Coordinates of C-alpha atoms in Angstrom, one line a residue:
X2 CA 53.6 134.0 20.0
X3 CA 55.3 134.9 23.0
X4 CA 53.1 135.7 26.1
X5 CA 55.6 136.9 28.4
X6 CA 56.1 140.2 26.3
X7 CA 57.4 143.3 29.4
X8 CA 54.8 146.0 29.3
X9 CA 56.0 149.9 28.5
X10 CA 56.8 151.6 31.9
X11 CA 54.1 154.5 32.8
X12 CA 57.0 156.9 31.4
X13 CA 57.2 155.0 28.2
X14 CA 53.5 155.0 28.2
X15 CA 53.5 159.1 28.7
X16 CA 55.8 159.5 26.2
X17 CA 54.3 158.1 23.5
X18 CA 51.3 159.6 24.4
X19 CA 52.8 163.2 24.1
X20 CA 54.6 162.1 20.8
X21 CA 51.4 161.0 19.5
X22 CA 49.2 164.3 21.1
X23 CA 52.2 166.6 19.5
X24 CA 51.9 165.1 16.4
X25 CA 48.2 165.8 16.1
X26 CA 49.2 169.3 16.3
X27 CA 51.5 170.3 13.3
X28 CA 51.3 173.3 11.4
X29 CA 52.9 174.1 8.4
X30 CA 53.5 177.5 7.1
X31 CA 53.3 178.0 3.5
X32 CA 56.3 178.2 1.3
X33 CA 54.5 181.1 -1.0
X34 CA 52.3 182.5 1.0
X35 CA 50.6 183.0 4.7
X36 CA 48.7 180.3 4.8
X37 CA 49.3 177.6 7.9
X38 CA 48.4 174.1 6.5
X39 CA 48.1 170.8 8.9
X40 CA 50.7 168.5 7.1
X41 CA 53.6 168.3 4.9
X42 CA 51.4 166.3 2.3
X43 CA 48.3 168.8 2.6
X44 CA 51.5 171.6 1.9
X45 CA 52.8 169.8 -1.1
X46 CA 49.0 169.8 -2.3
X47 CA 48.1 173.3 -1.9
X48 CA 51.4 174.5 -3.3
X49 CA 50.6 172.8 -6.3
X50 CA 47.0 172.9 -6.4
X51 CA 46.9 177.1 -5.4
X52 CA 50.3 178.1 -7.1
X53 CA 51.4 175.5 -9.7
X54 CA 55.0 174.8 -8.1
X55 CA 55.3 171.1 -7.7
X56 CA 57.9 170.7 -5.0
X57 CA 58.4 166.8 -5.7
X58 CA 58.5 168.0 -9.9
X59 CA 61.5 170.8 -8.3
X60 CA 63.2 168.1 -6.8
X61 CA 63.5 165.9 -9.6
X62 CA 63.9 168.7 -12.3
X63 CA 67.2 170.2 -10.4
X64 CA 68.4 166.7 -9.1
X65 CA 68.4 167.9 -5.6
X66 CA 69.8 165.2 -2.6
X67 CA 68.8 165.7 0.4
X68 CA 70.9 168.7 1.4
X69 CA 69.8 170.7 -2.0
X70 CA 66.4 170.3 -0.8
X71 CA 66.9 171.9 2.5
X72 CA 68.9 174.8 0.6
X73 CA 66.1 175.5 -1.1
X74 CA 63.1 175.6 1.5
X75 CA 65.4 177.7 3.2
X76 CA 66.4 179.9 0.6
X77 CA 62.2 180.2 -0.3
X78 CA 61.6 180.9 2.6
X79 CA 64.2 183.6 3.4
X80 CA 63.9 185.7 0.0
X81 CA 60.1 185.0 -0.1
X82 CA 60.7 183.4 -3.4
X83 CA 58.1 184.1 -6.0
X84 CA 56.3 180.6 -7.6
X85 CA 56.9 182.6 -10.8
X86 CA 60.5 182.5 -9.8
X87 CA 61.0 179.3 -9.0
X88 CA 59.1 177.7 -12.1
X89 CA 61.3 179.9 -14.1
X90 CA 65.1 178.7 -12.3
X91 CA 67.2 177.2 -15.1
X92 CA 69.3 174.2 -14.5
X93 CA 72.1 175.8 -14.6
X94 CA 73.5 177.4 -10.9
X95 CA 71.0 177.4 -8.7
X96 CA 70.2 180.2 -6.6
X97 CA 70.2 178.2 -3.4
X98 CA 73.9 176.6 -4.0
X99 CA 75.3 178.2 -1.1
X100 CA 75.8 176.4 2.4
X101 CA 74.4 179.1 3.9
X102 CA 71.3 178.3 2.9
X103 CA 71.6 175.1 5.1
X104 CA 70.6 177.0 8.0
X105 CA 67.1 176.5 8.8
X106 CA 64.8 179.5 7.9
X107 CA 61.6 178.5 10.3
X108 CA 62.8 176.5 13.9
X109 CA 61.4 173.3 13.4
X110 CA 59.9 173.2 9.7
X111 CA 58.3 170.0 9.3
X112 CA 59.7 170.2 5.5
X113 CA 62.9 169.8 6.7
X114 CA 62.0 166.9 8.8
X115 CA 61.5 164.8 5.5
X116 CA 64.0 163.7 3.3
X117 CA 63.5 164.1 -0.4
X118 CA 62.2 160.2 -0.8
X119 CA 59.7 160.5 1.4
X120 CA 58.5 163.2 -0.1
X121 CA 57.7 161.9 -3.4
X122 CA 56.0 158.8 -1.0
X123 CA 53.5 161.9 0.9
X124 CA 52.9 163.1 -3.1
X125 CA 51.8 159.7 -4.3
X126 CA 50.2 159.5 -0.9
X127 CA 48.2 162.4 -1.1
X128 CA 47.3 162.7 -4.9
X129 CA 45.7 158.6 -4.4
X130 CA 42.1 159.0 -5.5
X131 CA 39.9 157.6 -2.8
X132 CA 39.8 154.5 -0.3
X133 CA 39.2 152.2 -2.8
X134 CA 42.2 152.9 -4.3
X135 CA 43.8 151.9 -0.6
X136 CA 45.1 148.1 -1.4
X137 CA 46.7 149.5 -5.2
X138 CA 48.7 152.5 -2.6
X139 CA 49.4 150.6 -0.2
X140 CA 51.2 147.9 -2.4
X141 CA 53.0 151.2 -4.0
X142 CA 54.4 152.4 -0.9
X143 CA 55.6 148.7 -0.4
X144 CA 57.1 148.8 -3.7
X145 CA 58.8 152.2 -2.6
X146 CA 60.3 151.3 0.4
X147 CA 61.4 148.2 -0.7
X148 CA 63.2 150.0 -3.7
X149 CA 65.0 152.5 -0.3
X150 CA 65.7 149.5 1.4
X151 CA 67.5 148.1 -1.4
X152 CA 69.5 151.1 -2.2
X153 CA 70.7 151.5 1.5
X154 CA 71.7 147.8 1.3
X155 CA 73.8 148.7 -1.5
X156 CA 75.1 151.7 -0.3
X157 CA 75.7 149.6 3.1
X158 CA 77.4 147.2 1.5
X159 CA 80.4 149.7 -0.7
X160 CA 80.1 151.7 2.7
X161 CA 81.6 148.6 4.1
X162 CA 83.6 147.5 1.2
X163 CA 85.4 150.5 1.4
X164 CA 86.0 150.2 5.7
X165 CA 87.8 146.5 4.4
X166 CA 89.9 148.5 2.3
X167 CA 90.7 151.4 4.7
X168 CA 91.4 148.4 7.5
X169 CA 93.8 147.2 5.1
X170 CA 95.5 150.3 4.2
X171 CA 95.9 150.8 7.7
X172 CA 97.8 147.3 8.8
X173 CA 99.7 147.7 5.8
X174 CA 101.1 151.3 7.2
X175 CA 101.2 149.5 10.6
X176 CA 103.2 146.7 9.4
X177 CA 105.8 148.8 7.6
X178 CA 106.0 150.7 10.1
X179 CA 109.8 152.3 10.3
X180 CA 110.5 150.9 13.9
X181 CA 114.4 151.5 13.9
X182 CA 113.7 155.3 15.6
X183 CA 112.2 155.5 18.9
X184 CA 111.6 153.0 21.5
X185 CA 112.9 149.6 21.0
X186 CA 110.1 147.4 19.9
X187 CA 112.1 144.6 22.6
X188 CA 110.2 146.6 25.0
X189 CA 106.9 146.4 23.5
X190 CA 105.4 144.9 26.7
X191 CA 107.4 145.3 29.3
X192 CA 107.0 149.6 28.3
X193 CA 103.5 148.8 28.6
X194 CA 101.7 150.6 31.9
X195 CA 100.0 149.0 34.5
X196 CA 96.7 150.2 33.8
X197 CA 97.4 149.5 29.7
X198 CA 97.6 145.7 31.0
X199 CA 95.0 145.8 33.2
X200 CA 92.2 143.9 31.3
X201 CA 94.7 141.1 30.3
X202 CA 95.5 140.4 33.8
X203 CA 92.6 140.6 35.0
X204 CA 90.9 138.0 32.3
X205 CA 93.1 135.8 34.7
X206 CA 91.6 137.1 37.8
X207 CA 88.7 134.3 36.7
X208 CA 88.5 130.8 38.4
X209 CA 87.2 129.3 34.8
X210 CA 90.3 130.1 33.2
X211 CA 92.2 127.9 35.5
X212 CA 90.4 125.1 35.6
X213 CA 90.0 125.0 31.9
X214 CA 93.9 125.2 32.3
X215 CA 94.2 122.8 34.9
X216 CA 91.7 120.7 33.3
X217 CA 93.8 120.0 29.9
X218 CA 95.5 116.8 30.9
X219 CA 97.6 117.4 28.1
X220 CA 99.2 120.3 29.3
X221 CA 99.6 120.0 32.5
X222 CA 100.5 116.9 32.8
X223 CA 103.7 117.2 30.3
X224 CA 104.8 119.6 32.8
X225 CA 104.4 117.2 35.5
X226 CA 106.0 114.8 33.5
X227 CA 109.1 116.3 33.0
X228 CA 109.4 117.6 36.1
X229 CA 108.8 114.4 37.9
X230 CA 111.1 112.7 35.4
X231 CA 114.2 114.7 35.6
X232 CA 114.0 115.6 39.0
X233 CA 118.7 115.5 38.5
X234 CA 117.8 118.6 37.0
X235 CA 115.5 120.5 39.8
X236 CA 117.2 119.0 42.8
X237 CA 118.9 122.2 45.0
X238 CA 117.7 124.6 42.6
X239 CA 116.3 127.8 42.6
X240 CA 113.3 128.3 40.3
X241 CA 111.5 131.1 38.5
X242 CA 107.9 130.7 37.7
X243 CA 106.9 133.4 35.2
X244 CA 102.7 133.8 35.5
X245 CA 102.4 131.3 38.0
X246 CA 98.1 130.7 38.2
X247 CA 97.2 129.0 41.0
X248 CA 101.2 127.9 41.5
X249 CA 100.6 124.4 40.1
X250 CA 104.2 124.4 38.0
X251 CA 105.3 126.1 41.2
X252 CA 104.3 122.9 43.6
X253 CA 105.7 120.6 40.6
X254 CA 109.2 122.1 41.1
X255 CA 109.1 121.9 44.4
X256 CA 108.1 118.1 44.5
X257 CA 110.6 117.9 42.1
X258 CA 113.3 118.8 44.6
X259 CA 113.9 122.7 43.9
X260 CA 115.7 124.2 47.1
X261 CA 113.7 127.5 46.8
X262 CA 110.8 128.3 44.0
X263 CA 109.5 132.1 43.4
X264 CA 106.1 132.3 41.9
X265 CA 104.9 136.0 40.5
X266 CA 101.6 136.5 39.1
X267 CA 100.3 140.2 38.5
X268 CA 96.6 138.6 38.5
X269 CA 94.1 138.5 41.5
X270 CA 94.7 134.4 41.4
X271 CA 97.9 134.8 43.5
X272 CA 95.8 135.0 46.1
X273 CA 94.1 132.0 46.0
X274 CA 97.6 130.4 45.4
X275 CA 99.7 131.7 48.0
X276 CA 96.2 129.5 50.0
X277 CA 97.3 126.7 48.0
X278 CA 100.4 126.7 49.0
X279 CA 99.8 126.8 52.7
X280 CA 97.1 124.3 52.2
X281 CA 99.8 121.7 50.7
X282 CA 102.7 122.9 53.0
X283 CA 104.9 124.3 50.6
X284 CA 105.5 127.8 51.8
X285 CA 108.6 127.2 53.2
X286 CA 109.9 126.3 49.7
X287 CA 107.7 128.7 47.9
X288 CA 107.7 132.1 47.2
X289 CA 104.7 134.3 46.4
X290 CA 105.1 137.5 44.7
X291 CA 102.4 139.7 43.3
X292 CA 103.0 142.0 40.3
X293 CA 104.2 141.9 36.9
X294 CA 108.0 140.5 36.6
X295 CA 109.0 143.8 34.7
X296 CA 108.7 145.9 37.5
X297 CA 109.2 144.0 40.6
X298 CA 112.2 143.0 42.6
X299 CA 113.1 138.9 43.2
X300 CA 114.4 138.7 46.7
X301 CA 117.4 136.6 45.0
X302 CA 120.0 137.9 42.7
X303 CA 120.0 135.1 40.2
X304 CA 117.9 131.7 39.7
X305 CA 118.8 128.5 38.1
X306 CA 115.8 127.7 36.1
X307 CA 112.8 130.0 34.3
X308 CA 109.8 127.8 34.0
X309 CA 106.2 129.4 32.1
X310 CA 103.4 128.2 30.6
X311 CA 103.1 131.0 28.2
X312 CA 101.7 130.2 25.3
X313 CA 98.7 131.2 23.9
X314 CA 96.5 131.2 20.5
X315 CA 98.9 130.3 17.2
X316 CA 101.4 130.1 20.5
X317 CA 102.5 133.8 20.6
X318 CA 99.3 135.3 21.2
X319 CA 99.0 137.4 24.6
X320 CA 103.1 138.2 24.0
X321 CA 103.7 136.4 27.5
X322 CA 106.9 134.8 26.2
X323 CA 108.1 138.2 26.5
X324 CA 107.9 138.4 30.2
X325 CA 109.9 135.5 30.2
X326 CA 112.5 136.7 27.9
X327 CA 113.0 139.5 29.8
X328 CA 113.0 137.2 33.1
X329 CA 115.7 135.4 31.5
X330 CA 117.8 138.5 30.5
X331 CA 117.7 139.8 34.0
X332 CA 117.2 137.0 36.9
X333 CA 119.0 133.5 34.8
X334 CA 121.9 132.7 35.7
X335 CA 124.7 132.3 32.8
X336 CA 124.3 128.8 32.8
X337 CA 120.6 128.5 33.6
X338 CA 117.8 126.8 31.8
X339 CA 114.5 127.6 30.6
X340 CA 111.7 125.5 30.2
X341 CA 110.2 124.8 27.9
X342 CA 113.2 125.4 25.9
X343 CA 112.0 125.0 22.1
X344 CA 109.0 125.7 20.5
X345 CA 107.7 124.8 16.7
X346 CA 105.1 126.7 14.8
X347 CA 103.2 124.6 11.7
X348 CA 100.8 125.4 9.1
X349 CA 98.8 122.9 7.3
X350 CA 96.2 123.3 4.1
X351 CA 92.2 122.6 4.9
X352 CA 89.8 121.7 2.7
X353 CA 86.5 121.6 4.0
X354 CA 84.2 123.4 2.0
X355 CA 80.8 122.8 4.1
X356 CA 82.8 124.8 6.7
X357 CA 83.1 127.0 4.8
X358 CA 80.4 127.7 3.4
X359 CA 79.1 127.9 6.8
X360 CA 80.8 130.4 7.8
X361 CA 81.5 132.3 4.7
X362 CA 78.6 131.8 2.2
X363 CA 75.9 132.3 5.1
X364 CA 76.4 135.8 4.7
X365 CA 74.6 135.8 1.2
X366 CA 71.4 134.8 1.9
X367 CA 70.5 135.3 6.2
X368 CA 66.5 134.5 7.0
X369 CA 66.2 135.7 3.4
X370 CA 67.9 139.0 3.8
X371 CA 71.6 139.5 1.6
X372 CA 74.4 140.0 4.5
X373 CA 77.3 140.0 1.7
X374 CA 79.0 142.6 3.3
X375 CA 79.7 141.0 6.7
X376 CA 81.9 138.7 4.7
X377 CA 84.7 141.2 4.9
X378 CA 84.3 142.0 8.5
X379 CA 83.8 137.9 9.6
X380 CA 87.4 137.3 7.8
X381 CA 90.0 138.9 9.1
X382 CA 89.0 137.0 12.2
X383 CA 91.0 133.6 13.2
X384 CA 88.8 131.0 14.1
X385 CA 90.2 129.2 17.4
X386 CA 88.6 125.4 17.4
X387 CA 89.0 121.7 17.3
X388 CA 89.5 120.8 13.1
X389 CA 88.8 117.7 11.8
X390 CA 91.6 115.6 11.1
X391 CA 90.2 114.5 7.6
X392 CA 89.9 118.0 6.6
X393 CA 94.0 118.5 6.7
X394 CA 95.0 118.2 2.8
X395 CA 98.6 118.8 2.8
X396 CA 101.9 117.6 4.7
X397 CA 102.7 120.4 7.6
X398 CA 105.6 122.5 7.5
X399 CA 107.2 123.9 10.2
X400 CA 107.3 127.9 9.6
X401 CA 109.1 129.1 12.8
X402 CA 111.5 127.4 15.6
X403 CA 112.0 129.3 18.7
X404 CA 114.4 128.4 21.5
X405 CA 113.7 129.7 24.7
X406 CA 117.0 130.1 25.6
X407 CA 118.4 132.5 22.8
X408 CA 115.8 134.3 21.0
X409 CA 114.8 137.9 21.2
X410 CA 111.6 139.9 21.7
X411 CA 112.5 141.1 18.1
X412 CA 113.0 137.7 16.5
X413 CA 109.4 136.9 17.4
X414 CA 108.0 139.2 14.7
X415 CA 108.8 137.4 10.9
X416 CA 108.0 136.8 7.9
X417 CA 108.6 133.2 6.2
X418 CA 108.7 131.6 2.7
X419 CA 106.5 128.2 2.9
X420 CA 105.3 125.5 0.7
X421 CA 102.6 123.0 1.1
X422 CA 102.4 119.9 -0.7
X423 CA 99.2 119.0 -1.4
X424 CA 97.6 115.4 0.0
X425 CA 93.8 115.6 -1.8
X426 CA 92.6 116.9 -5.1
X427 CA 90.0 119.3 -3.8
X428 CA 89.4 122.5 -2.5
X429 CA 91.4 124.7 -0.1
X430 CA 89.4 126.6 2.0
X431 CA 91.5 127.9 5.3
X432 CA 95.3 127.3 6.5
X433 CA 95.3 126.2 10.1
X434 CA 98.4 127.1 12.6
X435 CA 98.9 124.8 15.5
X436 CA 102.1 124.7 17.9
X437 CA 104.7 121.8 19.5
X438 CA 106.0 122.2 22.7
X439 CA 109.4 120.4 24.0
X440 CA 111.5 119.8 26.7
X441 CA 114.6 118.6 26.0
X442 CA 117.5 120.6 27.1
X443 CA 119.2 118.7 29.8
X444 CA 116.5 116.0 30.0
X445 CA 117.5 112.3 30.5
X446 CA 113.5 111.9 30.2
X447 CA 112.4 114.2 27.2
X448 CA 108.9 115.0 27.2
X449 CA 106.6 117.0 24.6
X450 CA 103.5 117.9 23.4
X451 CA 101.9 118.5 20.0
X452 CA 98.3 121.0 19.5
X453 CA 98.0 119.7 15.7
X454 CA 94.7 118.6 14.6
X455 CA 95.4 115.0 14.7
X456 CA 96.1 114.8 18.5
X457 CA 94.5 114.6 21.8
X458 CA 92.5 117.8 22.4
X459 CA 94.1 121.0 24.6
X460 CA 92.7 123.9 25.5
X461 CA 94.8 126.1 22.7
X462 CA 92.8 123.7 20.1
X463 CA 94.0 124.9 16.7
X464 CA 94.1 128.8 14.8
X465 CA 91.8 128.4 11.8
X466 CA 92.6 131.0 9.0
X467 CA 89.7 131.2 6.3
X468 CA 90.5 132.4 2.7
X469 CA 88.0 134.5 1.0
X470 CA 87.5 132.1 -2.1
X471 CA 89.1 128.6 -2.1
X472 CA 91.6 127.7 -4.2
X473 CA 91.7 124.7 -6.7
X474 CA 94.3 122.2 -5.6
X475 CA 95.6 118.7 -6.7
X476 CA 97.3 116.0 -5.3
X477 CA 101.0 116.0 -4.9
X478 CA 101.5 119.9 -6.2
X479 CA 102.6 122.5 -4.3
X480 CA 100.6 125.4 -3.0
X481 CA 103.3 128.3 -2.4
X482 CA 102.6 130.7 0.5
X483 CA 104.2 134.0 2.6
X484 CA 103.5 134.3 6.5
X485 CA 104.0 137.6 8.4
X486 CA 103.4 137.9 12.0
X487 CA 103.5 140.9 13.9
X488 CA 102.5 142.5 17.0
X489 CA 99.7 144.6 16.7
X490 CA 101.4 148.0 17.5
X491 CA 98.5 149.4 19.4
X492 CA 97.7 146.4 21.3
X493 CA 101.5 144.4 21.6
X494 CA 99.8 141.1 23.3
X495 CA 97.0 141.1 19.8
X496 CA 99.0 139.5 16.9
X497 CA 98.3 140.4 13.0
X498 CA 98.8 137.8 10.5
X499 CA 99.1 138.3 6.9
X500 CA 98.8 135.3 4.7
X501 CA 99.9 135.5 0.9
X502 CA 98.5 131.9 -0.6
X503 CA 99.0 131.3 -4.1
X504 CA 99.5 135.1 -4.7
X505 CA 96.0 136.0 -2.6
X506 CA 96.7 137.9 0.5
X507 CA 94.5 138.5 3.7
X508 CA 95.5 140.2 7.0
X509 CA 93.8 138.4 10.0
X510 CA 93.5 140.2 13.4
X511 CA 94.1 137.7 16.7
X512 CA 92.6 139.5 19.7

């Protein structure tokens, strides 16, 4: 047992206190007559003790919820409702049906501050013989509120059943959404505000971020690679860097032989790089500019090469690419370059169901408690780790290739046809997405970088998509699947990903 347990403030102390003194003092007027009793239970007694109307028996004949039982204490108490009265009401309409009779009557009635299972509890409570009876009650009232607990586990659960299905309803109107009127979705972030993008750049306002970035050998050293390798390429150039951090692909370049670099960041960290810079005696090459590249100004017309390291979760989460796109719309010149220059998306079967059931099955039984219904809120949600090679069961295929120096904003929302051939007879459990990154265009010395499962570790890891029930698979058959990606229209950097596998079909949220 913990010791170090904080004691209640003097206020907290007071309060209770004054709950506990005001509870001491309730009164209870009569439904039927002028008689002020000292409980709810003591009311319910005397009401059926001094003029046969069993309130608990009224509840249960008329089916009354909740809000029929506070129609008709009210509608007592307002037309002074004669016990004769009442014991004679048919169950046919009630007298009490109308709303108005939700008013309360009496500020404050203490029989409105009970609902209408409670108040069979205070019956059984109060009708319980004497304290030897105490052990047999109080394993009743255990019995009861076990049975309540149940029912609002149940009612918890369809409540939530039914949110899954409203979600669902909702990115299904979001994703057929008629975006041919209005704004063109190629502006999706550059139309974005300042302040809408605030919390994206400023989650790169943190030191943690970049060292995690500078950290992943894997990544930054492929850009120092081919940099450093095809310097031909960067000598007397002037270069773009799109998000530049703490200028690291900026200092690259300009190592590399680039006449002039300009580095824009919108995030606090181009502070701490334009110190860099200074530090290493690059300023002279370097260019520092702080905003976002949609709305600022270069201080040169044109450049010769665009160089980013955009990518993000599944490789177009965040939208950065877009920045860059529109970079190289307005700054590249007509023979320019941009690096990286092509991009490959993948998807690969898993079957690994302890995982699985780790993650998914969990919810049925949680420190003895049934948490089935989280298992539609922990889905939708991409899991962003480091798989297990053995886990992969099928041959990847590339779903989507993207050069850098063609495509459009719009051409990074699809939908593609895919089929996995299956490597295991077993179970599949999740589809993972992982991205390849190349530089190639113009390089004597290509270099590139993989994030599948199967290689050294980055910081992107891999995008783990869990299906609700796994599906039986066998070696060397096909497992047919559909892949849409989209935007998420009220948050354009978020993506949503629908997956249709072997006809089943889940829309996961990446945010």
């Amino acid at each position: 047992m913990c010791d170090d347990v904080p004691a209640l403030s003097d206020s907290d102390e007071e309060q209770w206190q004054s709950m506990e003194e005001g509870s001491e003092h309730i009164t209870v007027p009569c439904l039927l007559c002028d008689r002020t009793l000292a409980s709810v239970s003591e009311t319910v007694q005397h009401c059926k003790a001094d003029h046969g109307v069993d309130i608990p028996a009224l509840v249960q004949k008329h089916r009354l919820d909740d809000y029929g039982y506070i129609k008709m204490i009210n509608y007592i108490r307002n037309t002074k409702f004669s016990a004769e009265s009442l014991l004679l009401t048919s169950n046919g309409p009630l007298p009490w049906d109308s709303d108005e009779y939700l008013k309360p009557a009496l500020a404050d009635d203490p029989l409105l501050q009970i609902d209408v299972e409670e108040l069979s509890e205070v019956t059984a409570v109060t009708l319980s013989p004497a304290a030897d009876d105490q052990v047999s009650l109080l394993l009743q009232r255990a019995t009861q509120a076990e049975d309540r607990a149940q029912r609002a586990e149940e009612a918890l659960a369809r409540a939530m059943d039914d949110l899954h299905k409203l979600k669902l309803l909702a990115q299904g109107l979001v994703l057929n959404t008629d975006t041919s009127r209005g704004p063109s979705r190629s502006g999706a972030i550059a139309e974005l505000r300042e302040d809408e993008d605030e919390a994206y750049f400023s989650s790169y306002g943190h030191y943690s971020i970049h060292e995690e970035m500078l950290k992943d050998k894997v990544r930054t050293e492929s850009y120092r690679d081919f940099m450093y390798r095809n310097m031909d390429i960067f000598k007397g150039k002037v270069v773009l860097d799109v998000g530049c951090g703490t200028g690291i692909l900026s200092m690259f370049a300009a190592k590399a032989g680039a006449r002039k670099v300009i580095a824009v960041d919108q995030s606090e960290i181009i502070y701490q790089a334009m110190d860099i810079v200074r530090s290493n005696k690059l300023e002279d090459t370097i260019t520092l500019i702080k905003g976002r590249i949609e709305e600022i100004g270069l201080p040169v017309e044109k450049v010769d090469i665009i160089i980013s390291e955009w990518m993000g979760y599944f490789l177009l989460f965040e939208s950065m690419l877009d920045s860059v796109l529109y970079a190289r719309d307005r700054y590249l010149a007509e023979d320019g370059l941009v690096y990286p220059d092509r991009c490959n998306i993948s998807l690969a079967a898993v079957g690994d169901t302890q995982k699985h059931s780790d993650r998914i099955a969990f919810w049925d039984a949680v420190y003895d408690f049934k948490m089935t219904c989280m298992k539609k809120a922990v889905i939708p949600e991409p899991v962003v780790e480091m798989l297990k090679p053995e886990t992969v069961i099928s041959e990847p295929v590339v779903i989507r290739t993207i050069d850098c120096g063609s495509v459009t904003v719009s051409e990074l929302e699809f939908t593609e046809d895919f089929s996995l051939k299956i490597t295991a007879s077993t179970f599949c459990t999740a589809i993972v997405g992982y991205f390849d990154i190349f530089f190639d265009k113009s390089c004597g010395n290509k270099v590139m970088f993989s994030t599948a499962p199967d290689c050294t570790k980055t910081h992107w890891k891999q995008t783990v998509f869990l299906l609700e029930s796994p599906i039986p698979v066998k070696t060397g058959e096909e497992l047919p699947g559909q892949i849409t990606v989209h935007k998420n229209r009220k948050d354009p950097r978020a993506l949503l990903i629908t997956l249709d596998i072997a006809g089943r079909k889940q829309t996961y949220s990446l945010q």
